[in-house]
Every structure is written in C-alpha cells, then in structure tokens.
Amino acid sequence: MRFREDCQVLLNQMKEITGIQDSAFLLAALKAADGDLMEAVTFLTEDSSPEPVQSPVWEGSTVSKQLPQDVSAVPTLHNQDNLCTANTVRPLESPKTLAAERDAAERAQDTHSAENKNRSKRKRCEVWGESPKEDDWRRAGDWPVGMKNIGNTCWFSAVIQSLFQLPEFRRLVLGYSLPQNVLESCCSHTGKRNIAFMQELQCLFALMLGTWRKFVDPSAALELLRDVFRSAEQPQQDVSEFTHKLLDWLEDAFQLTVNVTSSGDKSENPMVQLFYGTFLTEGVHEGNTFSKIETFGQYPLQVNGYRNLNECLEGAMVEGEMDEATASQSVKYGQERWFTKLPPVLTFELSRFEFNQSLGQPEKIHTKLEFPQTMYMDRYLYCNKDLIQMKREEMKRLKEKMVTLQQKLERYMEYGSGPARFPLPDMLQYVLEFIATKPAVAVSSAQSSQTTLLHSQDKPPVLDVLSQPNSIQERTDTRTEDEACFVANSSLQQSSSLELQAPVSPADLSERPAPHVVSEEELNLVQTCLQRWRNEIEQDVQDLKESIARINLSIEQMYCDPLLQQVPYRLHAVLVHEGQANAGHYWAFIYDQPRKRWLKYNDISVTESSWEELERESFGGLRNASAYCLMYISDQVSRAAADEDEAPEARQFQKEVEALSPELRHYIQEDNWRLEQEAEDWDEEQSCKIPQMEPSPTSELQDLSSESGPEQSSVCEQSVHSLSSEHARIAKEQTAKAIANTADAYEKNGVEAALCKAFREEYSRLYLLSKETPTPQNDARLQHVLIYFLQNNAPQQVVERTLLEQFADKNLSYDERSISIMKVARAKLSEIGPEDVDMEEYKRWHEDYSLFRKVSIYLLTGLELYQNRKYQESLTYLVYAYQSNTKLLLKGTNRGVSESLIALYRRKCLLKLNEVAASLFVSCEEAHVSEGVSILNELIIPCMHLMNNFEISREDLDAIEVMRNRWCSYLGREDMDAKLQMKLGELLPRLLDGSTEVIVLKEPPKIRPNSPYDLCSRFAAVMESIHGASAVTVK
C-alpha cells in the first residue's frame, strides 16, 4: 500500500511538471527511469537521446517496400505510380523551428504587462508621426514639404498647399513688395493686418521652397487668423470660409500695390486676374425679363441629387423654365447663367452640408459625386448659348422619351395585379414547364441499389490497403454524412468526402407540381400559344432595352461635339474632408506636374498617390470622406507649368530661391542653421542615453516561428530540427500509445512487424478522426498534424513521410520496444530521397500547419482575455490571429479558422477599448489622459488602419465610423481646456487618415499549450462559452 501511495505521488508530480495527464504513459516513463523522478522527467521533456545505431534496413526507399506478409495490409507509404519527380533534387532542408510559446496565458499576460511598463513613453512628436530619428525629419532632396498641424489647423494646410503648388500664385506671393511710403501711409487696422499676413505668408512660402526640414511650422501666419476665426468658439474651420477670407485678404494686400500705379482699378489686381471670373444671369420673373453680370471667386455647387460634376453645374446654371413662349406669363419663373469670363484658376465649392430641421443641427451629405480630371467648360460659356440651348431642348426630349420607354419596360418586368409581381416572360416559361411536367414515378429498389454500388466503388486509394474485415471502409460505408453548415470554426471543416457519401435516391426528392390530366391535343395547343406569346414578349422587351440603350448613348455623347471641347480645365487639387458636419479632418490631393503623378498632402506627411486612391477617398459614398473643394486650372496655365517644369524640380526650386529677396534668403538660411543646431543637440542627447539591446533578426525569426518551450539552453539544439520533427514531438503522447498497442506483434514477429502495426493503426485512427462530423466545440485539426493534412487533401507522400517521422522521433526513448521501433523508423526515413518526396512542398505543408496552430492559440488566448475583460492584451492576439489567418485562407477555406469569428471579437474588443481610451481622455487628469492617448496610438489606431483595407466589411466600417465619431464629438467642447483640445487636434489626423503611415503593431507574447489535448480542451471550453452566450451571434 505504501509503495502504491509513493508511486501515485510521483505520478502527480510528473503531471504537474510535464503537463502530461496520461497515467499509463507516465508510469512507463517512470519504469524506464528505474523510479528516478528527475530522469523520467528528462525522458519526457528533453531532446537528449543519442543517435541510434544503424539498424537492418528494408529494401527499397520507402516503408512500403518488402513488408512482411503478415502485415501487408499496412497503408502504402508511397505510391510508385503517382511518383512526383522533381526537376532538381534537393536535400531535406531544416527550416527554423517555431519560437517558444509560454506555458500558459497568465504568463503571457504578465509578460505583456511588463513589456508595456518597460516600453518608452511616446513623445508628443510621435503622435504626429514624427520620428525622433534625424533622417525622418530631414527633407529628402526636392520632395515637397508637409505642414505641421498645431491644433485643428488641417484646413489651413490643405488650402495653403494647394495654392503653393500653383507656380504663378507662388511667384506672386514671394515677389510681393510695397514702397516704403505706402507702408508708412497705411493707417487702418485692416490694412496693417493684411500686410502683416502677407509678410508671414511670404516667409512660410520661402521655407516651403528652400527648407531642409521635412515639414514647416505655420504658427506665425495662423496667429494672425485667430481673432478673425474666433478659434476659441469654433476650433475646426470651414475650408470654403477660410479660402474666401484668404483671397479677400490677399486681394486687399495686392490692391495696395495696384493703387501705386492705377488708383482703384481692381481689374489690374493679380489676385482678381488669377481667381475671379464673371457670369451673366438672364431670366424672367413674373413676366418681366432681367439680365445682370456678376463676379465670382469660388463657385458654389449643390451635391444632393446629382451624380457628377457636370450635373451639378447644369443644375446651377439653369433654374426653372426658360421657354420664350411662356416667358410673358406672370406665373412662370426661370433663369440661366452663362460664364462670360473664366479665371485661370477655377474653384468649385461642393456644398456637402445641410441643416436638419428636426435635429436642429447641420448634417453632412455622404452621397457619391464623380468629377473628371479634365473638365470642358464650353457648354457653360455665353458664346455657345445658342448651340447649348438647342442641345438642352434635345436632351429634354430624349429624357422624356426615356421615361416613357422605361415605364413600358417596367410593365413587362413587373407583371401582375397583386402585391407580388414578376417578369412576364418568366411567368410564361413557368407555365410551360408546369404543363410539360409529368407525375413523379417511384424508382425501383434494384436501380437504387445499383446506383449505390456504383457509387461505393469510387473510394480513396488508401482504403484499398485498409480494407480488412474490421477496417475503415466497412465502418464508413454504413454512415451517411450530414451536409449541414456549422457556425463559427466548424463551418470551415471539411465534411465527408464524396466517396463516403450515401447516394440520394430520386424518391427522396420532393415531387414537382404537375397537371393531373392533360391530353396530347390540349398540351400541343397550350404549348404552341404560350411559346409564341413568350417569343413575342421577349422580342418586345429586347426592343425596349435596345431603344433605352440608344437613348442613353445619345445623352452621354450630347456634349462630345469637338466644337464644345475647346476650353479644357485640368484638375489641380482636391480638398477632402472626413468626419461629420461639426468636426473632421482635411487633407489634399495635388497633381505634381514635374512628377506627372498625384501627391497626397496630409499635414506633415506628403506621399505619392494615384487617381484610384483619389477616387476612393474623394468621390464619397463609401465612407465619411469626400471632396469638399475642387481646384481646376486652365489649359494655358497647365501647359505653362509643364513647360516650366521640364527641368528637374530641384533646379527649378533652386532658381526660385535664388530669385528671392535677400531678406527671404537669409530667413531660409537661419532656419536651416537652426535645424543643424537641433540635430547636434539631438545627437548629443542620444549619446548620453544608455543604449538598449536590440533583438537580432535571427532571434526575432526564431521567436516568431517556434512552438517549442522557453528554455534558453535548448534553443540552439531545437533550431536544427525541422518543423516536421517539431510536430512529431507535439504528437509524441499519441505515438507512444500507438507503440504501446504493439506488444504482441513485437514479441511474436519482431520490431518491423510492430512498426507496421503501429503505423497502420495510427493512420486508421487519424483518418477516421479527419472524417468525423465537426461540431462548433470540436476542431479535430488541433489534435494532430495529419488530420489537418488529410482534411486539406495533402499529397500522399507528404502524409506518409510525416507519419513515419512521428515514429522516428528521438523523444520516444521510454523502453526497449520504443527505442527499437524508433531506430527502424529512422533507418526507413533515411532511405526516402528527394526523388520520392518533394521536400519544398513537404516543408510548405508543415509551415502551414505551424501557422494554423499559432492562429488557433492566438485566437483562443484573445477570446479568453476578452471574456476576462483584458481588452488591451486581447486585441493584439486577435489582430495577429486575423492577419496570419488571412494568409492561410488564401490557400483554401479549410486551411485556417473562421474569419468571421475573429473579425467579430476583434471588432467588439476594439469598440470596448475605444470606450476605455475615450473615457480616460475626457477625465482631464494628466495621468489618465496620457494612458488614453497611449492606448489610442499604440493599439486602436494601428488596428483600425490594418482593418481599413479595400475588402473591409460593412460591420468593420461601421465600427470604425463609430469610434472616429466618438473622438470628433469632443471637438469644441466647452468643458475641455485648450491644451486638451490641442492634443485632440494632434490625434485626429492619425485617427481619421493613417494611410501615409507604416503600421506596426507589436506581436503579443507567445503561449505554449501543454499538449494537443490541452489545446483542444481550451478550444471546447471557449467555444461552448461563446455559443452559450445569447448576446453573441457568430455568423
């Protein structure tokens, strides 16, 4: 009794140390160690067994060659007929083993918390995307510079960058000067303010031209705007409001220079010449005609109800009826506008805001509005009035005809007198099918059994060698597989193969409705009539569709007349707004003439872009971002800029810098000197800091790819093992059980017979597991690598070699039988050459399974942490699970886990974390604010930007908008001080648009489950918890 109690104590200790729960398995190891606990643990945990002595080999290169007669039913380890011969023979390559996954989720959480504490605090500049590295805040050659957002000033940056990139405007500003007597005689506050602003704008433009910095600071120029825009009450300015004010100030400033030579003549003002045009309004009001000429700078356009820019302009140019026959009637009203003079820079304001009377607040219009890169303005010019009026009449007539034809077509396609309506041709076809249907006839049992027999003959080749009286085939043929789709992860499981499905007899199919009695004469008559009517109706429908298509084409080509393409305007800049009516973020797309491409100006960041990206972010309709202002330039201005920029831009900029006044050149030199001083100070500051050890790429790769334990001493040794050996080590408990069942064969027939028996039985067991009907709480792929391979139809050579490696694992040194079988298996393995197995393919399959296990572990850990309300730790695991799983799903739906499950909890976790960060931020306590900003910068923003790709789901898009709107709602709050508002202004550009950043999210700590059984039990517990929670719905 005492001995039994001692033995049980030893077994309990071994369970705690190794994590293995199989008592019989542990007892065998304890016996092999002669009762020595530490030696038994060493057997189970360390990879220290010596290389086996070369044992007698089987003839041939695979296990299947020259098997003993009594074990001939073993599945063949290689099919010679299906041998895949590689063009180049490669030796077996040992990929680096996957990095250590820690023993438990709690350990990972502690590690993650410690890393967060040790992580350096994010500096203010990093919120901007500025890097403390010198190279990241130096300008790269002649690349355009960005502009710093000093607190809700992205509107300023978007407008100023668009104007600066106009060479003519840039020269006007940089060349601005006033005689000394004019400066002294200017006494008004407005005049002095305008001159001061002009001087600050000059300095800003000079820096944008010649600075060595990556971005400039516009604080001085903005300071003069504070009083005008009442920044305390209205922190987020309207682009059109600011542009109006800016042009007014510049016009007044330049008027002072004009007055020196021609007093009061505004037509000589260069700002008026560049930005202002005129239009003529002709109309009738209560029977009286009127006509007037007006000046415009930015032309306002309504967006609501229009599909493209030309429709907007057409709606703005024509209001009401302008028919001369009805002009004398007092009840009629209408007017037309015609441009009489177009400015070189033509700016359109797109009105995307309207006041909601019920809510008592403005709302943004998010509808899609397309605009072209080249806009022909001929159709809106007064000189083309007669031709355009004719075309408008023709357009009106065509649209009326289109409406008539569409109504007629609708009567055919939505036929019926009740609430449910259907296409008439289809209804006639259904009647034809009905009268031609005969009552169903039962199928004889002989025919059914014959079908079953033919079907069952189609079975996998591996079953031919397993077809013993009690083998897999007999058991699987008696089962019928359920084809139902399972939710969550089980929806991706492979259901039974076609070869194992019981055939569905015709008698099981539901009978189709059919006439009870139909004579041949009746059938012929009805079929003839219905077929003729159906053909007539289909012809009518086809004629209507063709007529509509012709009218559509005529409408589209109405203004394609070469006579109406003489005044082209090229798109120069698009100013974009993202957010709601009361808050948001602005950036600009500007066409770069020298580079012949679009650039995106987003505060301090200037990046290459494309017309496709501009369309996505500017047209609207997809997200809360849309164009707010369009800047077109005349073809003459565009050609002049192109001719001027034929020289390299750096040389062109250098010429412009040399042409500056001495004061401005000195100003640039001083700023560049200060930059050098800042760089020296930064270098000195960094040299005083204690350098921190950076992980080497090799160790990083090992950490990312290994599933082995965390022991440092075994890292080097484990690195020489291939992934397949690692998977064999993971499955060693199952392998040991298979070997334990071969005692009789080992004693009677020797080691080869024992290996064959173990091989056959293990293959049979895993094959059956791979064909089991999955449930939401069970994923058999987690139990063994071969189940994953079988469910994904891996090549037979890959499956056979993997199973053989399982028995060749050096960790199987528990007793004499295990060691003998291991030695024989290793000898067999050495005989399999590159011509037998494609080792590159073999490696890829094991890499996929390794990644699958990693995704599963990350998903389970993330879900467990989410249930424990540890949202920060959970989010990182879920994000990495989703990113890695996406790579697997590209190869097949059964290669990874449920994408919808990960996305659901990633989204829920992100929303919870955003609530936490926002609450901390508005608490106004410095420590809490810093914590909230840190969560936003290090987790929420990177995750949002990773999610916000081209294939983003509607649910994820809605969640991102909810989070952005939460932060935008804090803009302008009276209970939030100015310092906090400024910090919010720094955060919003990254929150609303981070496409210019390199998104880096730190990978979470690794977690190692104790065994496949432990992983499966965790999976079952988490899934049962998820599916049992009524508040969660997994699609």
PDB file of C-alpha atoms in Angstrom, residues 686-885:
ATOM      1  CA  GLN A 686      21.148  60.447 -27.653  1.00  0.00           C
ATOM      2  CA  SER A 687      24.820  59.857 -26.878  1.00  0.00           C
ATOM      3  CA  CYS A 688      24.081  60.419 -23.174  1.00  0.00           C
ATOM      4  CA  LYS A 689      21.400  57.734 -23.128  1.00  0.00           C
ATOM      5  CA  ILE A 690      22.202  54.126 -22.196  1.00  0.00           C
ATOM      6  CA  PRO A 691      21.882  52.053 -25.369  1.00  0.00           C
ATOM      7  CA  GLN A 692      19.284  49.289 -25.182  1.00  0.00           C
ATOM      8  CA  MET A 693      19.846  45.866 -26.667  1.00  0.00           C
ATOM      9  CA  GLU A 694      18.016  45.386 -29.954  1.00  0.00           C
ATOM     10  CA  PRO A 695      16.900  41.839 -30.766  1.00  0.00           C
ATOM     11  CA  SER A 696      18.803  40.336 -33.680  1.00  0.00           C
ATOM     12  CA  PRO A 697      16.852  39.344 -36.806  1.00  0.00           C
ATOM     13  CA  THR A 698      17.783  35.697 -36.194  1.00  0.00           C
ATOM     14  CA  SER A 699      16.421  35.620 -32.670  1.00  0.00           C
ATOM     15  CA  GLU A 700      13.357  37.515 -33.794  1.00  0.00           C
ATOM     16  CA  LEU A 701      12.718  34.957 -36.524  1.00  0.00           C
ATOM     17  CA  GLN A 702      13.136  32.101 -34.087  1.00  0.00           C
ATOM     18  CA  ASP A 703      10.776  33.771 -31.650  1.00  0.00           C
ATOM     19  CA  LEU A 704       8.149  34.230 -34.340  1.00  0.00           C
ATOM     20  CA  SER A 705       8.332  30.752 -35.762  1.00  0.00           C
ATOM     21  CA  SER A 706       8.852  28.343 -32.872  1.00  0.00           C
ATOM     22  CA  GLU A 707       6.339  26.499 -30.763  1.00  0.00           C
ATOM     23  CA  SER A 708       8.983  24.980 -28.512  1.00  0.00           C
ATOM     24  CA  GLY A 709       9.410  25.658 -24.837  1.00  0.00           C
ATOM     25  CA  PRO A 710      11.021  28.777 -23.390  1.00  0.00           C
ATOM     26  CA  GLU A 711      14.205  27.123 -22.097  1.00  0.00           C
ATOM     27  CA  GLN A 712      17.206  29.103 -23.313  1.00  0.00           C
ATOM     28  CA  SER A 713      19.554  26.134 -23.133  1.00  0.00           C
ATOM     29  CA  SER A 714      17.664  24.156 -25.762  1.00  0.00           C
ATOM     30  CA  VAL A 715      17.105  26.940 -28.301  1.00  0.00           C
ATOM     31  CA  CYS A 716      20.251  26.201 -30.299  1.00  0.00           C
ATOM     32  CA  GLU A 717      19.595  22.472 -30.224  1.00  0.00           C
ATOM     33  CA  GLN A 718      15.959  22.890 -31.286  1.00  0.00           C
ATOM     34  CA  SER A 719      16.915  25.225 -34.124  1.00  0.00           C
ATOM     35  CA  VAL A 720      18.418  22.329 -36.099  1.00  0.00           C
ATOM     36  CA  HIS A 721      15.106  20.411 -36.121  1.00  0.00           C
ATOM     37  CA  SER A 722      12.651  20.792 -38.939  1.00  0.00           C
ATOM     38  CA  LEU A 723       9.036  21.748 -38.392  1.00  0.00           C
ATOM     39  CA  SER A 724       8.046  18.168 -39.114  1.00  0.00           C
ATOM     40  CA  SER A 725      10.204  16.955 -36.225  1.00  0.00           C
ATOM     41  CA  GLU A 726       8.585  19.567 -34.025  1.00  0.00           C
ATOM     42  CA  HIS A 727       5.125  18.314 -34.991  1.00  0.00           C
ATOM     43  CA  ALA A 728       6.259  14.769 -34.248  1.00  0.00           C
ATOM     44  CA  ARG A 729       7.375  15.925 -30.798  1.00  0.00           C
ATOM     45  CA  ILE A 730       3.988  17.545 -30.187  1.00  0.00           C
ATOM     46  CA  ALA A 731       2.251  14.252 -31.028  1.00  0.00           C
ATOM     47  CA  LYS A 732       4.617  12.002 -29.065  1.00  0.00           C
ATOM     48  CA  GLU A 733       1.973  11.063 -26.469  1.00  0.00           C
ATOM     49  CA  GLN A 734      -0.283   9.750 -29.234  1.00  0.00           C
ATOM     50  CA  THR A 735       2.676   7.980 -30.866  1.00  0.00           C
ATOM     51  CA  ALA A 736       3.626   6.336 -27.588  1.00  0.00           C
ATOM     52  CA  LYS A 737       0.089   4.987 -27.220  1.00  0.00           C
ATOM     53  CA  ALA A 738       0.232   3.528 -30.730  1.00  0.00           C
ATOM     54  CA  ILE A 739       3.542   1.818 -29.861  1.00  0.00           C
ATOM     55  CA  ALA A 740       2.123   0.524 -26.571  1.00  0.00           C
ATOM     56  CA  ASN A 741      -0.543  -1.392 -28.527  1.00  0.00           C
ATOM     57  CA  THR A 742       2.076  -3.359 -30.498  1.00  0.00           C
ATOM     58  CA  ALA A 743       3.361  -5.552 -27.653  1.00  0.00           C
ATOM     59  CA  ASP A 744       2.045  -8.809 -29.162  1.00  0.00           C
ATOM     60  CA  ALA A 745       3.345  -8.086 -32.659  1.00  0.00           C
ATOM     61  CA  TYR A 746       6.722  -7.066 -31.224  1.00  0.00           C
ATOM     62  CA  GLU A 747       7.083 -10.274 -29.190  1.00  0.00           C
ATOM     63  CA  LYS A 748       5.872 -12.609 -31.974  1.00  0.00           C
ATOM     64  CA  ASN A 749       7.151 -11.022 -35.215  1.00  0.00           C
ATOM     65  CA  GLY A 750       9.825  -8.536 -34.240  1.00  0.00           C
ATOM     66  CA  VAL A 751      10.374  -4.810 -34.479  1.00  0.00           C
ATOM     67  CA  GLU A 752       9.427  -4.340 -38.158  1.00  0.00           C
ATOM     68  CA  ALA A 753       6.058  -6.001 -37.644  1.00  0.00           C
ATOM     69  CA  ALA A 754       5.468  -3.819 -34.582  1.00  0.00           C
ATOM     70  CA  LEU A 755       6.279  -0.678 -36.569  1.00  0.00           C
ATOM     71  CA  CYS A 756       3.943  -1.690 -39.391  1.00  0.00           C
ATOM     72  CA  LYS A 757       1.124  -2.466 -36.958  1.00  0.00           C
ATOM     73  CA  ALA A 758       1.587   0.843 -35.141  1.00  0.00           C
ATOM     74  CA  PHE A 759       1.784   2.702 -38.453  1.00  0.00           C
ATOM     75  CA  ARG A 760      -1.404   1.084 -39.774  1.00  0.00           C
ATOM     76  CA  GLU A 761      -3.448   1.606 -36.625  1.00  0.00           C
ATOM     77  CA  GLU A 762      -2.319   5.214 -36.153  1.00  0.00           C
ATOM     78  CA  TYR A 763      -3.124   6.025 -39.769  1.00  0.00           C
ATOM     79  CA  SER A 764      -6.553   4.402 -39.430  1.00  0.00           C
ATOM     80  CA  ARG A 765      -7.279   6.334 -36.235  1.00  0.00           C
ATOM     81  CA  LEU A 766      -6.286   9.674 -37.712  1.00  0.00           C
ATOM     82  CA  TYR A 767      -8.144   9.012 -40.967  1.00  0.00           C
ATOM     83  CA  LEU A 768     -11.353   8.323 -39.031  1.00  0.00           C
ATOM     84  CA  LEU A 769     -10.872  11.466 -36.962  1.00  0.00           C
ATOM     85  CA  SER A 770     -10.430  13.522 -40.133  1.00  0.00           C
ATOM     86  CA  LYS A 771     -13.784  12.261 -41.415  1.00  0.00           C
ATOM     87  CA  GLU A 772     -15.777  12.878 -38.244  1.00  0.00           C
ATOM     88  CA  THR A 773     -18.633  15.329 -38.451  1.00  0.00           C
ATOM     89  CA  PRO A 774     -17.347  18.547 -36.871  1.00  0.00           C
ATOM     90  CA  THR A 775     -19.154  20.486 -34.157  1.00  0.00           C
ATOM     91  CA  PRO A 776     -18.750  24.089 -33.033  1.00  0.00           C
ATOM     92  CA  GLN A 777     -16.919  22.870 -29.916  1.00  0.00           C
ATOM     93  CA  ASN A 778     -14.561  20.459 -31.683  1.00  0.00           C
ATOM     94  CA  ASP A 779     -11.791  21.082 -34.200  1.00  0.00           C
ATOM     95  CA  ALA A 780     -10.027  17.782 -34.888  1.00  0.00           C
ATOM     96  CA  ARG A 781      -7.212  19.591 -36.727  1.00  0.00           C
ATOM     97  CA  LEU A 782      -5.829  20.729 -33.381  1.00  0.00           C
ATOM     98  CA  GLN A 783      -5.257  17.109 -32.312  1.00  0.00           C
ATOM     99  CA  HIS A 784      -2.715  16.115 -34.936  1.00  0.00           C
ATOM    100  CA  VAL A 785      -0.882  17.446 -37.971  1.00  0.00           C
ATOM    101  CA  LEU A 786      -2.068  14.539 -40.133  1.00  0.00           C
ATOM    102  CA  ILE A 787      -5.734  15.366 -39.508  1.00  0.00           C
ATOM    103  CA  TYR A 788      -5.012  18.820 -40.910  1.00  0.00           C
ATOM    104  CA  PHE A 789      -3.225  17.286 -43.909  1.00  0.00           C
ATOM    105  CA  LEU A 790      -5.970  14.750 -44.625  1.00  0.00           C
ATOM    106  CA  GLN A 791      -8.754  17.326 -44.425  1.00  0.00           C
ATOM    107  CA  ASN A 792      -6.867  19.566 -46.860  1.00  0.00           C
ATOM    108  CA  ASN A 793      -6.039  16.758 -49.323  1.00  0.00           C
ATOM    109  CA  ALA A 794      -2.275  16.857 -48.838  1.00  0.00           C
ATOM    110  CA  PRO A 795      -0.246  14.656 -51.224  1.00  0.00           C
ATOM    111  CA  GLN A 796       0.014  11.027 -50.073  1.00  0.00           C
ATOM    112  CA  GLN A 797       3.828  11.211 -49.993  1.00  0.00           C
ATOM    113  CA  VAL A 798       3.644  14.123 -47.537  1.00  0.00           C
ATOM    114  CA  VAL A 799       1.188  12.257 -45.307  1.00  0.00           C
ATOM    115  CA  GLU A 800       3.264   9.043 -45.274  1.00  0.00           C
ATOM    116  CA  ARG A 801       6.591  10.719 -44.535  1.00  0.00           C
ATOM    117  CA  THR A 802       5.026  12.809 -41.746  1.00  0.00           C
ATOM    118  CA  LEU A 803       3.639   9.706 -40.058  1.00  0.00           C
ATOM    119  CA  LEU A 804       6.971   7.901 -40.390  1.00  0.00           C
ATOM    120  CA  GLU A 805       8.772  10.874 -38.781  1.00  0.00           C
ATOM    121  CA  GLN A 806       6.353  10.566 -35.891  1.00  0.00           C
ATOM    122  CA  PHE A 807       7.735   7.080 -35.114  1.00  0.00           C
ATOM    123  CA  ALA A 808      11.316   8.234 -35.734  1.00  0.00           C
ATOM    124  CA  ASP A 809      11.155  10.895 -33.016  1.00  0.00           C
ATOM    125  CA  LYS A 810      14.150  10.624 -30.669  1.00  0.00           C
ATOM    126  CA  ASN A 811      11.925  11.514 -27.721  1.00  0.00           C
ATOM    127  CA  LEU A 812      10.370   8.024 -27.856  1.00  0.00           C
ATOM    128  CA  SER A 813      13.113   6.503 -25.658  1.00  0.00           C
ATOM    129  CA  TYR A 814      10.853   5.141 -22.909  1.00  0.00           C
ATOM    130  CA  ASP A 815      11.610   1.402 -23.130  1.00  0.00           C
ATOM    131  CA  GLU A 816      13.391  -1.115 -25.310  1.00  0.00           C
ATOM    132  CA  ARG A 817      10.437  -1.546 -27.691  1.00  0.00           C
ATOM    133  CA  SER A 818      10.038   2.208 -28.247  1.00  0.00           C
ATOM    134  CA  ILE A 819      13.752   2.655 -28.876  1.00  0.00           C
ATOM    135  CA  SER A 820      13.858  -0.267 -31.315  1.00  0.00           C
ATOM    136  CA  ILE A 821      10.868   0.979 -33.285  1.00  0.00           C
ATOM    137  CA  MET A 822      12.340   4.481 -33.333  1.00  0.00           C
ATOM    138  CA  LYS A 823      15.634   3.187 -34.735  1.00  0.00           C
ATOM    139  CA  VAL A 824      13.943   1.207 -37.508  1.00  0.00           C
ATOM    140  CA  ALA A 825      11.732   4.169 -38.400  1.00  0.00           C
ATOM    141  CA  ARG A 826      14.764   6.442 -38.576  1.00  0.00           C
ATOM    142  CA  ALA A 827      16.505   3.979 -40.876  1.00  0.00           C
ATOM    143  CA  LYS A 828      13.448   3.840 -43.125  1.00  0.00           C
ATOM    144  CA  LEU A 829      13.300   7.635 -43.123  1.00  0.00           C
ATOM    145  CA  SER A 830      16.899   7.937 -44.250  1.00  0.00           C
ATOM    146  CA  GLU A 831      16.127   5.804 -47.305  1.00  0.00           C
ATOM    147  CA  ILE A 832      13.479   8.222 -48.605  1.00  0.00           C
ATOM    148  CA  GLY A 833      15.280  10.517 -51.014  1.00  0.00           C
ATOM    149  CA  PRO A 834      14.373  13.780 -52.767  1.00  0.00           C
ATOM    150  CA  GLU A 835      13.125  11.833 -55.774  1.00  0.00           C
ATOM    151  CA  ASP A 836      10.470  10.193 -53.564  1.00  0.00           C
ATOM    152  CA  VAL A 837       9.148  13.320 -51.805  1.00  0.00           C
ATOM    153  CA  ASP A 838       9.213  16.952 -52.934  1.00  0.00           C
ATOM    154  CA  MET A 839      10.869  18.426 -49.848  1.00  0.00           C
ATOM    155  CA  GLU A 840       9.943  22.007 -50.716  1.00  0.00           C
ATOM    156  CA  GLU A 841       6.284  21.021 -50.836  1.00  0.00           C
ATOM    157  CA  TYR A 842       6.736  18.960 -47.676  1.00  0.00           C
ATOM    158  CA  LYS A 843       8.186  21.980 -45.902  1.00  0.00           C
ATOM    159  CA  ARG A 844       5.331  24.242 -47.038  1.00  0.00           C
ATOM    160  CA  TRP A 845       2.684  21.890 -45.670  1.00  0.00           C
ATOM    161  CA  HIS A 846       4.347  21.816 -42.258  1.00  0.00           C
ATOM    162  CA  GLU A 847       4.772  25.589 -42.283  1.00  0.00           C
ATOM    163  CA  ASP A 848       1.044  25.936 -42.936  1.00  0.00           C
ATOM    164  CA  TYR A 849       0.160  23.670 -40.021  1.00  0.00           C
ATOM    165  CA  SER A 850       2.554  25.518 -37.757  1.00  0.00           C
ATOM    166  CA  LEU A 851       0.872  28.791 -38.724  1.00  0.00           C
ATOM    167  CA  PHE A 852      -2.565  27.204 -38.185  1.00  0.00           C
ATOM    168  CA  ARG A 853      -1.628  26.201 -34.629  1.00  0.00           C
ATOM    169  CA  LYS A 854      -0.282  29.678 -33.994  1.00  0.00           C
ATOM    170  CA  VAL A 855      -3.511  31.270 -35.269  1.00  0.00           C
ATOM    171  CA  SER A 856      -5.598  28.913 -33.105  1.00  0.00           C
ATOM    172  CA  ILE A 857      -3.544  29.648 -29.999  1.00  0.00           C
ATOM    173  CA  TYR A 858      -3.756  33.404 -30.604  1.00  0.00           C
ATOM    174  CA  LEU A 859      -7.499  33.194 -31.191  1.00  0.00           C
ATOM    175  CA  LEU A 860      -8.139  31.151 -28.043  1.00  0.00           C
ATOM    176  CA  THR A 861      -5.939  33.404 -25.923  1.00  0.00           C
ATOM    177  CA  GLY A 862      -7.613  36.509 -27.332  1.00  0.00           C
ATOM    178  CA  LEU A 863     -11.092  35.145 -26.618  1.00  0.00           C
ATOM    179  CA  GLU A 864     -10.122  34.096 -23.093  1.00  0.00           C
ATOM    180  CA  LEU A 865      -8.644  37.524 -22.367  1.00  0.00           C
ATOM    181  CA  TYR A 866     -11.726  39.216 -23.847  1.00  0.00           C
ATOM    182  CA  GLN A 867     -14.000  37.222 -21.547  1.00  0.00           C
ATOM    183  CA  ASN A 868     -11.817  38.339 -18.630  1.00  0.00           C
ATOM    184  CA  ARG A 869     -12.193  41.976 -19.817  1.00  0.00           C
ATOM    185  CA  LYS A 870      -8.482  42.336 -20.535  1.00  0.00           C
ATOM    186  CA  TYR A 871      -9.137  44.179 -23.779  1.00  0.00           C
ATOM    187  CA  GLN A 872      -5.640  45.568 -24.413  1.00  0.00           C
ATOM    188  CA  GLU A 873      -3.982  42.144 -24.301  1.00  0.00           C
ATOM    189  CA  SER A 874      -6.898  40.514 -26.145  1.00  0.00           C
ATOM    190  CA  LEU A 875      -6.865  42.933 -29.085  1.00  0.00           C
ATOM    191  CA  THR A 876      -3.237  42.258 -30.002  1.00  0.00           C
ATOM    192  CA  TYR A 877      -3.775  38.496 -30.063  1.00  0.00           C
ATOM    193  CA  LEU A 878      -6.937  38.823 -32.163  1.00  0.00           C
ATOM    194  CA  VAL A 879      -5.332  41.206 -34.659  1.00  0.00           C
ATOM    195  CA  TYR A 880      -2.374  38.895 -35.209  1.00  0.00           C
ATOM    196  CA  ALA A 881      -4.686  35.889 -35.437  1.00  0.00           C
ATOM    197  CA  TYR A 882      -6.691  37.623 -38.177  1.00  0.00           C
ATOM    198  CA  GLN A 883      -3.644  38.753 -40.167  1.00  0.00           C
ATOM    199  CA  SER A 884      -1.997  35.315 -40.118  1.00  0.00           C
ATOM    200  CA  ASN A 885      -5.277  33.512 -40.765  1.00  0.00           C
TER     201      ASN A 885
END
